[in-house]
PDB file of C-alpha atoms in Angstrom:
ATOM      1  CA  UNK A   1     118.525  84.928  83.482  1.00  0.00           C
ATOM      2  CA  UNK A   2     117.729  85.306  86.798  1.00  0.00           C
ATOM      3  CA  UNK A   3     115.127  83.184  89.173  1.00  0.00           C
ATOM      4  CA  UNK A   4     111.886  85.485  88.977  1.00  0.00           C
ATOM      5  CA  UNK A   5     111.609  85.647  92.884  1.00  0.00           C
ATOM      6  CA  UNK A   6     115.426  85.963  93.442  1.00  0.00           C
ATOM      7  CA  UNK A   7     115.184  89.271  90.871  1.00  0.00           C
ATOM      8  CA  UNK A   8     112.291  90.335  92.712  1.00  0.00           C
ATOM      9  CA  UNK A   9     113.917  90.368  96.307  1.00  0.00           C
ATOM     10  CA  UNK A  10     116.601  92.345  94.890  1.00  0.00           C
ATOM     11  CA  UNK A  11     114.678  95.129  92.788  1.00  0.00           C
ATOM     12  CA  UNK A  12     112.097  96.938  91.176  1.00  0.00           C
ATOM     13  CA  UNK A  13     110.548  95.433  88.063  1.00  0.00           C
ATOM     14  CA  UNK A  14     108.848  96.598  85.297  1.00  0.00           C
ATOM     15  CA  UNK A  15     105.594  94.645  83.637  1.00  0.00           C
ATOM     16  CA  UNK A  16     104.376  95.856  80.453  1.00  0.00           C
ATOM     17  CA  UNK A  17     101.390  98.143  79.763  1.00  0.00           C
ATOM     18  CA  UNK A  18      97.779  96.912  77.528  1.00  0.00           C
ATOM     19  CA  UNK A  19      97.768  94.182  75.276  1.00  0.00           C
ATOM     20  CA  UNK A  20      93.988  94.857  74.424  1.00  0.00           C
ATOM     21  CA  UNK A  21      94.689  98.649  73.602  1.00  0.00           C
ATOM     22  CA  UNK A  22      97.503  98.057  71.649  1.00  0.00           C
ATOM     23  CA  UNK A  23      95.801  95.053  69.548  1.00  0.00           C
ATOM     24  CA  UNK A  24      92.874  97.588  68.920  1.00  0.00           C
ATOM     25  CA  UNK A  25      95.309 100.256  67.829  1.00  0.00           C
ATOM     26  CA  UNK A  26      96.639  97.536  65.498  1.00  0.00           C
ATOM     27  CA  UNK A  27      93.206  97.006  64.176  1.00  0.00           C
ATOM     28  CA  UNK A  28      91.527  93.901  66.261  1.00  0.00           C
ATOM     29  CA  UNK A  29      87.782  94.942  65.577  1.00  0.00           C
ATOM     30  CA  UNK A  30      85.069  96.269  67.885  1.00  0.00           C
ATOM     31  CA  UNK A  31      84.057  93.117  69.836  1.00  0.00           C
ATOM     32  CA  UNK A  32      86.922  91.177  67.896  1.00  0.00           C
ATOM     33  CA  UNK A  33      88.580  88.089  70.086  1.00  0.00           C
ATOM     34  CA  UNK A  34      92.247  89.062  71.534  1.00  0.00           C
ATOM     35  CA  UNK A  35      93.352  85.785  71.857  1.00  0.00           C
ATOM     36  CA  UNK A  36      92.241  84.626  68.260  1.00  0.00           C
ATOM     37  CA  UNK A  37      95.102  86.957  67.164  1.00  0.00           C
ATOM     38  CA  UNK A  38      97.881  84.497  69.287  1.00  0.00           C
ATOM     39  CA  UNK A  39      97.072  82.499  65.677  1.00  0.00           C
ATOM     40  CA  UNK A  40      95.900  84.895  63.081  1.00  0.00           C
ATOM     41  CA  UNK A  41      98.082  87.570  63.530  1.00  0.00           C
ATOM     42  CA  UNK A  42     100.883  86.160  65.979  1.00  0.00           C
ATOM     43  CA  UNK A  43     103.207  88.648  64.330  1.00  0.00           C
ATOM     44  CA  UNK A  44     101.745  91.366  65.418  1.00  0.00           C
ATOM     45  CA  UNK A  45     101.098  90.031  68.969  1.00  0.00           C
ATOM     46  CA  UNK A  46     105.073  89.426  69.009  1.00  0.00           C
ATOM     47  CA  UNK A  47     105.174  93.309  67.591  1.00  0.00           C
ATOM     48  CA  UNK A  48     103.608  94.187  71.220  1.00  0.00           C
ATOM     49  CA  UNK A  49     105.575  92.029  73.207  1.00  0.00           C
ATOM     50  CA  UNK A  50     108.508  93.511  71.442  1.00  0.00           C
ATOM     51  CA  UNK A  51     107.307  97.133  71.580  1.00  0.00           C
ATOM     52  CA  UNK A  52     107.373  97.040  75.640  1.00  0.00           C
ATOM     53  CA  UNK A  53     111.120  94.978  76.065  1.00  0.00           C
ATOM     54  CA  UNK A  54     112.312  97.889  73.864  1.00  0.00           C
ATOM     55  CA  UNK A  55     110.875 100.384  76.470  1.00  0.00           C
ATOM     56  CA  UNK A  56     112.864  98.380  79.399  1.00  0.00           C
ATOM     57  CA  UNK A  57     109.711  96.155  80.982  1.00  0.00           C
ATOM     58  CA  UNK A  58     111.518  93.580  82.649  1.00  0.00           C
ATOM     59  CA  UNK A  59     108.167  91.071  82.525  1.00  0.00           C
ATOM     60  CA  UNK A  60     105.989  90.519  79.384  1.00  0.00           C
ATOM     61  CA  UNK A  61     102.421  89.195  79.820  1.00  0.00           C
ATOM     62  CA  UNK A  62     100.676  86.798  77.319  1.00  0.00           C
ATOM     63  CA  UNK A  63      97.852  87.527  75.232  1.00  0.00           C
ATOM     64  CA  UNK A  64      95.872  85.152  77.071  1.00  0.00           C
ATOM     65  CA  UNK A  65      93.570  87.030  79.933  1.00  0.00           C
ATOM     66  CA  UNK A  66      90.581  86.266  78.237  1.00  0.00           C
ATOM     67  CA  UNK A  67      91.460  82.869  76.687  1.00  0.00           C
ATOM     68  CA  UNK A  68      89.213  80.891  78.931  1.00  0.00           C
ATOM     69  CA  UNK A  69      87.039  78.152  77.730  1.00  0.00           C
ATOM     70  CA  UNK A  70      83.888  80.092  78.916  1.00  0.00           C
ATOM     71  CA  UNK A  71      84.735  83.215  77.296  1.00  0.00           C
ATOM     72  CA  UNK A  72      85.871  81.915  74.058  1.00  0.00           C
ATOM     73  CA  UNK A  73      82.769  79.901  73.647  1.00  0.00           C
ATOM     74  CA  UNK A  74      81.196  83.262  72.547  1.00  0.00           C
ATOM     75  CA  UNK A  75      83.411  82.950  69.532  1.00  0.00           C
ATOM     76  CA  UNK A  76      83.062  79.624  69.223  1.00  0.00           C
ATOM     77  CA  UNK A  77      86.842  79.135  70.114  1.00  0.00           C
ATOM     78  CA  UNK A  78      85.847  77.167  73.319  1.00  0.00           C
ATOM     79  CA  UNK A  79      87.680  73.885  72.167  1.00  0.00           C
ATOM     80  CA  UNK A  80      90.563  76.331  71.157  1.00  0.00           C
ATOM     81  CA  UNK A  81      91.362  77.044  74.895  1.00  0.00           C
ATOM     82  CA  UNK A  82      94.174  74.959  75.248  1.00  0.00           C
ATOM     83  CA  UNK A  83      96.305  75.710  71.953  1.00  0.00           C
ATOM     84  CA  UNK A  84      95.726  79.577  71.937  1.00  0.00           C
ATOM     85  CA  UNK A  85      97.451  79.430  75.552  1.00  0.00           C
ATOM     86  CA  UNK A  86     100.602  77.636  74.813  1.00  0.00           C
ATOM     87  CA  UNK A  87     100.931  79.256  71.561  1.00  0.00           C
ATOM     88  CA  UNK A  88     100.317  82.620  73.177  1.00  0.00           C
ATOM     89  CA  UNK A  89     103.134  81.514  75.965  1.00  0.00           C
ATOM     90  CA  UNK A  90     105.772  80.833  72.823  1.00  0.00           C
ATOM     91  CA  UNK A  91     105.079  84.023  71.263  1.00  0.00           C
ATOM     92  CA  UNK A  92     106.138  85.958  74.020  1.00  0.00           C
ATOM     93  CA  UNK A  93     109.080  83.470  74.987  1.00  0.00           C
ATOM     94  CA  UNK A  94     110.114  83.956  71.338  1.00  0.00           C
ATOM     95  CA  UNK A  95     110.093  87.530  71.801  1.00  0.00           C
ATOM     96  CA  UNK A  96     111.779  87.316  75.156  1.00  0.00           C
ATOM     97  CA  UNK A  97     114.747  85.530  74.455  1.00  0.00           C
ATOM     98  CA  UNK A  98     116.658  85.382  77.972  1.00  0.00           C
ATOM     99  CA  UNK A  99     116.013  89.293  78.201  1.00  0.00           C
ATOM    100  CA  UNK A 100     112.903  89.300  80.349  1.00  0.00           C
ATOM    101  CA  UNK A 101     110.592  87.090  82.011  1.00  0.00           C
ATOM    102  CA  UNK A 102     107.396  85.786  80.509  1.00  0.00           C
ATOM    103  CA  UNK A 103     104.133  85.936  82.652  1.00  0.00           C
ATOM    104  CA  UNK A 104     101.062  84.767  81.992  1.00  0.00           C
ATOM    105  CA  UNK A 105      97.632  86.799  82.215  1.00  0.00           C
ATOM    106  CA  UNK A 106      94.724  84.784  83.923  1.00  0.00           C
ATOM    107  CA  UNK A 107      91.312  87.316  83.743  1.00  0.00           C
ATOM    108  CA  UNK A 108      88.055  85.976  85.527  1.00  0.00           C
ATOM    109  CA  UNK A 109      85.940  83.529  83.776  1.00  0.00           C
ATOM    110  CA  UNK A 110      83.249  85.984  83.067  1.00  0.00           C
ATOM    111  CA  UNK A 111      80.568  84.386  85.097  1.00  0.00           C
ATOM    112  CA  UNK A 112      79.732  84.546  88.563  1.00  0.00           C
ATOM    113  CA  UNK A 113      80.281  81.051  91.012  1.00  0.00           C
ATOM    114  CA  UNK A 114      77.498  80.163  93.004  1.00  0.00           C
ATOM    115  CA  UNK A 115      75.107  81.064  94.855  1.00  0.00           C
ATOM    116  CA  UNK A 116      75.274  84.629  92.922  1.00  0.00           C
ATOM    117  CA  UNK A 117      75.536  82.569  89.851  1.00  0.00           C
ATOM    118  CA  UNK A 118      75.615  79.553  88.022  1.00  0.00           C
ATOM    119  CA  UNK A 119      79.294  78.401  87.814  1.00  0.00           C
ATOM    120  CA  UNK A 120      80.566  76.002  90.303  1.00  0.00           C
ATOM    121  CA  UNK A 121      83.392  75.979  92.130  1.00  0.00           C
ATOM    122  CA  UNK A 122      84.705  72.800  90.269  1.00  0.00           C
ATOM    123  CA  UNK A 123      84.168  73.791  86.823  1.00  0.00           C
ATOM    124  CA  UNK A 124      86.173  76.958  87.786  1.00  0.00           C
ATOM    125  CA  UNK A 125      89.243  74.936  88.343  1.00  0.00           C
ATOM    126  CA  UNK A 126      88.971  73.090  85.680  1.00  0.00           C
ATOM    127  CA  UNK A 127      88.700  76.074  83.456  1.00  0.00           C
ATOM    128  CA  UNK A 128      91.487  77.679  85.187  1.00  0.00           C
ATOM    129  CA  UNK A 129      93.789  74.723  85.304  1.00  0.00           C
ATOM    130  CA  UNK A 130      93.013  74.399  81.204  1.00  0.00           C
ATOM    131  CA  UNK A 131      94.770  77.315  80.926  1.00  0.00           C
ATOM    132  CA  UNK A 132      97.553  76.890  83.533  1.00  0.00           C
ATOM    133  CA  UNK A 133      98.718  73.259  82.245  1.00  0.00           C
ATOM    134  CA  UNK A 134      98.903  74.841  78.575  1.00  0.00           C
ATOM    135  CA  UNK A 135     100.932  77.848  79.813  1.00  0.00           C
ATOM    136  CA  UNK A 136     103.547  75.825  81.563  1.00  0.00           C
ATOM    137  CA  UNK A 137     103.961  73.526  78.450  1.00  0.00           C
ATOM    138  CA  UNK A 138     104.410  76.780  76.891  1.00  0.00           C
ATOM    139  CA  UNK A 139     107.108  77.594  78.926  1.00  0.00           C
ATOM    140  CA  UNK A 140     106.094  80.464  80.862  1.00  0.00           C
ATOM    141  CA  UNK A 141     108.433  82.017  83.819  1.00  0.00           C
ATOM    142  CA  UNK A 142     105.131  83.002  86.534  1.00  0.00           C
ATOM    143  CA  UNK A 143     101.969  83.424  86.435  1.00  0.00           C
ATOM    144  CA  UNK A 144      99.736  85.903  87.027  1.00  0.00           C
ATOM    145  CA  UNK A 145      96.070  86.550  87.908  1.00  0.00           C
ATOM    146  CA  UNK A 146      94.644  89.460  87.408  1.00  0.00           C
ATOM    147  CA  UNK A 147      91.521  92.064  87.416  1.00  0.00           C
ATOM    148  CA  UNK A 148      89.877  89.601  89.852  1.00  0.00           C
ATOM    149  CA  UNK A 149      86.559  91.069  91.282  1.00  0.00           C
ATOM    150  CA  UNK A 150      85.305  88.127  93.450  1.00  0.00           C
ATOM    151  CA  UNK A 151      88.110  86.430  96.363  1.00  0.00           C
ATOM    152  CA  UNK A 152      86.508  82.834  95.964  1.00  0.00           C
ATOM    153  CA  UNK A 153      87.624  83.164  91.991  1.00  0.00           C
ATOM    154  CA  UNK A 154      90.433  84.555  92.712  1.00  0.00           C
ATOM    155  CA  UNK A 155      91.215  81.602  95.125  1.00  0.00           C
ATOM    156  CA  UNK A 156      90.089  78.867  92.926  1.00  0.00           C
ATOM    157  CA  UNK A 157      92.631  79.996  90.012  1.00  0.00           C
ATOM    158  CA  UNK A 158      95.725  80.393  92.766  1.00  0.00           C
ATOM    159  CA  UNK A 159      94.717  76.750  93.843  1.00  0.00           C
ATOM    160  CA  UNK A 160      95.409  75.630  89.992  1.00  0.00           C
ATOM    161  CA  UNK A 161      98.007  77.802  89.378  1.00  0.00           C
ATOM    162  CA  UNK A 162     100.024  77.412  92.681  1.00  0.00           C
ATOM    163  CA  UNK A 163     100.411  73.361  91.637  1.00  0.00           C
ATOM    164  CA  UNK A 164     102.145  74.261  88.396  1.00  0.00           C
ATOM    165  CA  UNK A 165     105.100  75.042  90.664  1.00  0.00           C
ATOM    166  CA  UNK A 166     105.869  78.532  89.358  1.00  0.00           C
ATOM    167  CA  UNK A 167     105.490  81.765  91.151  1.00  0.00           C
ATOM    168  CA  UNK A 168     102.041  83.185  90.854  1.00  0.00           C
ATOM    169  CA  UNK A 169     101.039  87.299  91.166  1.00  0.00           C
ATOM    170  CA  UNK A 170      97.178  87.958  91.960  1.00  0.00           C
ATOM    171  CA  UNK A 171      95.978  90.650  91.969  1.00  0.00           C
ATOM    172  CA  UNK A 172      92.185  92.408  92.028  1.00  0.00           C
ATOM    173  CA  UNK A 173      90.708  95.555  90.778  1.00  0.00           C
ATOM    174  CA  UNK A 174      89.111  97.908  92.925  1.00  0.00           C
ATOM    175  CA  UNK A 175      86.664 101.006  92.299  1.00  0.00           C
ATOM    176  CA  UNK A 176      87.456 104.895  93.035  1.00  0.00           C
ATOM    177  CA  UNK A 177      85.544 103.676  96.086  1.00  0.00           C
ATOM    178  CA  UNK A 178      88.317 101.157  97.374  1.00  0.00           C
ATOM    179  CA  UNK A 179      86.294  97.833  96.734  1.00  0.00           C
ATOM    180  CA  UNK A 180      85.934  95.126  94.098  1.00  0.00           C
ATOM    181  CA  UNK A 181      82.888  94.997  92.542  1.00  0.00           C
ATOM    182  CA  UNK A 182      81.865  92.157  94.624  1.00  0.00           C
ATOM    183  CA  UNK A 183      82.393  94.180  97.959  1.00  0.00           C
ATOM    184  CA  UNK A 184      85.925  92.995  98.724  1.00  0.00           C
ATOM    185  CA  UNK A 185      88.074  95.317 100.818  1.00  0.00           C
ATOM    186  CA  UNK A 186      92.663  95.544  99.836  1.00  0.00           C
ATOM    187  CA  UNK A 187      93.420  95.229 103.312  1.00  0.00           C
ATOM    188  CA  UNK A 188      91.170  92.034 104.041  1.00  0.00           C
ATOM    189  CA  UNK A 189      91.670  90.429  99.989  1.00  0.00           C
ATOM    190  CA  UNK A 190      95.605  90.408 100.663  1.00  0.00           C
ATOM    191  CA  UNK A 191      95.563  88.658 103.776  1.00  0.00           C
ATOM    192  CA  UNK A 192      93.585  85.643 102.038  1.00  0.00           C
ATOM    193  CA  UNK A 193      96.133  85.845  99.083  1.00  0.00           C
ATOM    194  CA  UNK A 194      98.874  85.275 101.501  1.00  0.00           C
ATOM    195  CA  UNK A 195      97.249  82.823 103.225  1.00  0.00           C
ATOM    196  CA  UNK A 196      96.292  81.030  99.949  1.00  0.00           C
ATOM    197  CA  UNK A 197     100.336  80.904  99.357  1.00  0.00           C
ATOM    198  CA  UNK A 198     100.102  83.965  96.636  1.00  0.00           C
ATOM    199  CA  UNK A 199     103.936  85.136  95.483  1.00  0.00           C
ATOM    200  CA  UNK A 200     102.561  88.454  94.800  1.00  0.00           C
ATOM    201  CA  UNK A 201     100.088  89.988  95.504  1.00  0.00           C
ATOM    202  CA  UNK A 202      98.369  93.847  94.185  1.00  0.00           C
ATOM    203  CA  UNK A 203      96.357  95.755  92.037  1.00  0.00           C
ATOM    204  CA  UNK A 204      95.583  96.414  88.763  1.00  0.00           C
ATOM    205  CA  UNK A 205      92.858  97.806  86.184  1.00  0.00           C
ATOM    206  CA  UNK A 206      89.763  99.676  87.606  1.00  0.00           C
ATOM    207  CA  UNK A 207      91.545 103.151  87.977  1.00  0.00           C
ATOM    208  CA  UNK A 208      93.996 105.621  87.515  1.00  0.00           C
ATOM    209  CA  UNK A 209      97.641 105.858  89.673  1.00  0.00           C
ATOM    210  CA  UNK A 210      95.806 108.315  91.843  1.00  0.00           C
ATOM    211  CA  UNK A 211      93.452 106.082  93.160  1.00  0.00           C
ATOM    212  CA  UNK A 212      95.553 102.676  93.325  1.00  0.00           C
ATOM    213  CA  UNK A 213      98.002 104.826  95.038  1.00  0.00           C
ATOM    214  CA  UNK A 214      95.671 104.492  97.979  1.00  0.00           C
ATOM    215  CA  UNK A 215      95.005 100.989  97.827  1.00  0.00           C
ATOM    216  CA  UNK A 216      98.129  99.763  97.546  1.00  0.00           C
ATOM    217  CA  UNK A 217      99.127 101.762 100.333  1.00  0.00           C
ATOM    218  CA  UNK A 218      96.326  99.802 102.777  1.00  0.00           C
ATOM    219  CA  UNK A 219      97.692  96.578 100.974  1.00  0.00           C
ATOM    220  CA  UNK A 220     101.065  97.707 102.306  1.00  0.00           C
ATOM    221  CA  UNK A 221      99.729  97.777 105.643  1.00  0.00           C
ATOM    222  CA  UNK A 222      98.086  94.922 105.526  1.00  0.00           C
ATOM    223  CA  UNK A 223     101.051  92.046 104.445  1.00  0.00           C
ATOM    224  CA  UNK A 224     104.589  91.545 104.045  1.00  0.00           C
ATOM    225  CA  UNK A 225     104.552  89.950 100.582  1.00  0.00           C
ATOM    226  CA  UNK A 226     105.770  91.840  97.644  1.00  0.00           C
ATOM    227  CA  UNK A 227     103.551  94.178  96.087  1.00  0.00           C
ATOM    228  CA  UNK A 228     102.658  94.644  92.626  1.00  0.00           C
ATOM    229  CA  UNK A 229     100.508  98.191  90.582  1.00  0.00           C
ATOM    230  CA  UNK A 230      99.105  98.447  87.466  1.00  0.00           C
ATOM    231  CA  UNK A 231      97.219 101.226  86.958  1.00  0.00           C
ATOM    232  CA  UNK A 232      94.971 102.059  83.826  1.00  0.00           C
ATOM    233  CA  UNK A 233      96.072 105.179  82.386  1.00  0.00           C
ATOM    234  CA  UNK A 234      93.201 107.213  84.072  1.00  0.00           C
ATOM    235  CA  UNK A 235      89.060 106.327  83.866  1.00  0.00           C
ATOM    236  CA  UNK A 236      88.209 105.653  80.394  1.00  0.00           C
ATOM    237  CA  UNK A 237      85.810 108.186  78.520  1.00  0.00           C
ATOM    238  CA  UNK A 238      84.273 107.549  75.101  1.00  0.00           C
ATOM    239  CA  UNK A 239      84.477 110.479  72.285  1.00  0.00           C
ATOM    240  CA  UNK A 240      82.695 108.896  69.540  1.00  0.00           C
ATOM    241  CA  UNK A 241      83.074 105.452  69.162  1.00  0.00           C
ATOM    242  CA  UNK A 242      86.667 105.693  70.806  1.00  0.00           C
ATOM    243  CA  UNK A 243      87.662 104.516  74.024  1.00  0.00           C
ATOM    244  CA  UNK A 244      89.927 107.390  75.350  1.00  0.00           C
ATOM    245  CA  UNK A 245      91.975 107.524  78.369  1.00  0.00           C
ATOM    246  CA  UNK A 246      93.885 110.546  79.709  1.00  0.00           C
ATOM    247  CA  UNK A 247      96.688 110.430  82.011  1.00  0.00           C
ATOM    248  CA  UNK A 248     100.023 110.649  80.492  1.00  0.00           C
ATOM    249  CA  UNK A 249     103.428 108.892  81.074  1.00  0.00           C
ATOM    250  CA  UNK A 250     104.910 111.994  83.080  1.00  0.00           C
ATOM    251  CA  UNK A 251     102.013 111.445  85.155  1.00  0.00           C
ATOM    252  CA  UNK A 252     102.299 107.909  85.214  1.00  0.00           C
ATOM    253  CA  UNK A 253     106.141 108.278  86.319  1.00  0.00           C
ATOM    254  CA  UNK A 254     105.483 110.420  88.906  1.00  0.00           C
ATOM    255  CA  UNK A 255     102.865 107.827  90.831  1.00  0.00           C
ATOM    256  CA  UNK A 256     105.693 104.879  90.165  1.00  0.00           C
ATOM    257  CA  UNK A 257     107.950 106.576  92.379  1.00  0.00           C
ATOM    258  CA  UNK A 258     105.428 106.696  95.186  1.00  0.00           C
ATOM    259  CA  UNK A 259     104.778 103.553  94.110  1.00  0.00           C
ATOM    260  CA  UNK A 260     108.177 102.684  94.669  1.00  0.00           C
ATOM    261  CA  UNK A 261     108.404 104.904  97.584  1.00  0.00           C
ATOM    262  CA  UNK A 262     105.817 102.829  99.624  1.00  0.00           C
ATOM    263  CA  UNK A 263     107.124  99.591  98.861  1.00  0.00           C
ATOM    264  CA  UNK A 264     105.976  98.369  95.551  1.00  0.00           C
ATOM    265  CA  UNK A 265     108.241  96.056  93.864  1.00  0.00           C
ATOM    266  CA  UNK A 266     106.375  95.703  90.776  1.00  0.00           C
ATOM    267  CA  UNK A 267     105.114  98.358  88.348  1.00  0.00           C
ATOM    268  CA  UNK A 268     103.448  98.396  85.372  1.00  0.00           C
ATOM    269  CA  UNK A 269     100.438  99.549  83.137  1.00  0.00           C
ATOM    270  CA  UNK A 270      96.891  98.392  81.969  1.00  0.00           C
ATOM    271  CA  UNK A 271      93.999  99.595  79.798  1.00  0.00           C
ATOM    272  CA  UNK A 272      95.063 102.262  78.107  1.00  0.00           C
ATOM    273  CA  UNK A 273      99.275 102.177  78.673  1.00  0.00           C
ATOM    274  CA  UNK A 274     101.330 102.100  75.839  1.00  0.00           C
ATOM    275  CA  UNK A 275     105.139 101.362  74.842  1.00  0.00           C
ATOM    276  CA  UNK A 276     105.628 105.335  76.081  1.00  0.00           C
ATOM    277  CA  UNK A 277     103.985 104.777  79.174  1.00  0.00           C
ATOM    278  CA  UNK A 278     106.135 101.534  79.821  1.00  0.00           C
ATOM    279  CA  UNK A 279     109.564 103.807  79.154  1.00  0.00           C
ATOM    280  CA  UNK A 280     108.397 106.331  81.667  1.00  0.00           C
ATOM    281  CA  UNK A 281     108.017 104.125  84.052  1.00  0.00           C
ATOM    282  CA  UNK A 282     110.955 102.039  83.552  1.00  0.00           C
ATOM    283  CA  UNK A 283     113.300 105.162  83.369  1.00  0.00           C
ATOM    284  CA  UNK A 284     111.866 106.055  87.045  1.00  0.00           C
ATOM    285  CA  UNK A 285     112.616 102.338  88.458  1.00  0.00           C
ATOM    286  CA  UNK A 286     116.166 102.903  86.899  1.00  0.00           C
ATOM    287  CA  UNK A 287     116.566 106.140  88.726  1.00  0.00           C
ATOM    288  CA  UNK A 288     116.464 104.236  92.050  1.00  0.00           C
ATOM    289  CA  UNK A 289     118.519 100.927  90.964  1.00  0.00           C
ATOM    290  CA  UNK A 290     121.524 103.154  90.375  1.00  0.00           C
TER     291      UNK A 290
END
């Protein structure tokens, strides 16, 4: 296989879509733990991963963006942190094989740093470089960060994750309104990325294609470093107890080719994309590597 960046200067690639959607539709529980799954049902976890290489993702994520010390202590799985990364890492390398590349998913910590909260910048590394150390024992190929609300997290996990020596995506999710939740701008987040030493850098979660269309074309504007979208498959809506989300894979093929169109070397999916979502999108990246 390929070098990750050397594939990446060369052409589009495809990420795969949920992991949390799918695992529900698989029957994790209402306000089950993801990650507990890497060791009670790794077989279905490996399922997923194998689900989105057969719909032509060339980059699998681990089932690992919530397996943070922090937010596993509300499952009492905080001293679990370590093992349910690397064995999350060698579920999807087992379901790799040298056919794609294996990323792994860092989310936030799920409290805010100082002075708006209580967590301090040091005890955010250390969570974050838990996770990192255990997902290059693992094996992994690149790493990514993701869903990131707040630059100063976002900046503490590149710091551990840029001295495991492999590439490492970040990206942040913005509102219909263009901003994180903590106020950060795509043009003005980016620009610290790069300057941070980010691979990647992009969008993901948050909203639809529509609206990620836009901020990916300011992120565009804004850097030279490759680009990466992953939209959810519209706003989520309840009906019932069910989380339901609306836009389907035509729709989600026709934003990848804008995507691609403006300079997006990365596509893929979150909440809410499926396997069919995945193929869409992969048979539009195909369409312009012929």
């Amino acid at each position: 296989m390929k070098d990750f960046l050397s594939s990446l200067s060369s052409q589009v690639l495809v990420c795969d879509g949920a992991m949390g959607t799918m695992l529900v539709s698989k029957g994790l529980p209402p306000g089950g733990c993801p990650e507990e799954w890497n060791i009670t049902h790794p077989e279905v976890v490996m399922t997923i991963h194998k689900a989105y290489i057969d719909a032509g993702c060339d980059i699998i994520e681990t089932n690992t963006f919530g397996a943070n010390a922090t937010k596993l202590a509300h499952y009492s799985l905080e001293k679990e942190a370590y093992h349910l990364n690397k064995t999350a890492v060698k579920l999807a390398r087992q379901s790799a094989g040298d056919k794609v590349f294996v990323a792994s998913s860092i989310g936030p910590i799920g409290e805010l740093l100082e002075p708006f909260g209580i967590l301090k910048k040091e005890k955010a590394y250390d969570i974050f470089n838990e996770m990192v150390m255990a997902q290059i024992e693992g094996g992994v190929d690149v790493i990514i960060i993701e869903t990131m609300t707040d630059i100063e997290e976002a900046k503490i996990a590149l710091m551990a994750a840029k001295k495991s020596g492999v590439p490492v995506i970040c990206t942040l999710t913005f509102d219909r309104g263009g901003r994180t939740m903590m106020g950060v701008k795509p043009d003005n987040a980016v620009r610290v990325l790069e300057d941070e030493g980010a691979d990647v850098v992009g969008a993901n979660c948050g909203t639809g294609p529509e609206d990620m269309l836009g901020v990916v074309e300011i992120m565009r504007k804004a850097v030279h470093l490759p680009l990466i979208a992953q939209p959810n498959a519209g706003i989520p809506r309840l009906e019932g107890l069910k989380t339901v989300y609306d836009v389907l894979p035509e729709v989600i093929g026709e934003y990848t080719a804008r995507f691609i169109e403006i300079g997006v070397s990365i596509v893929g999916g979150c909440c809410g994309t499926t396997p069919a979502h995945i193929k869409r999108i992969a048979d539009i990246v195909r369409t312009y590597q012929r």
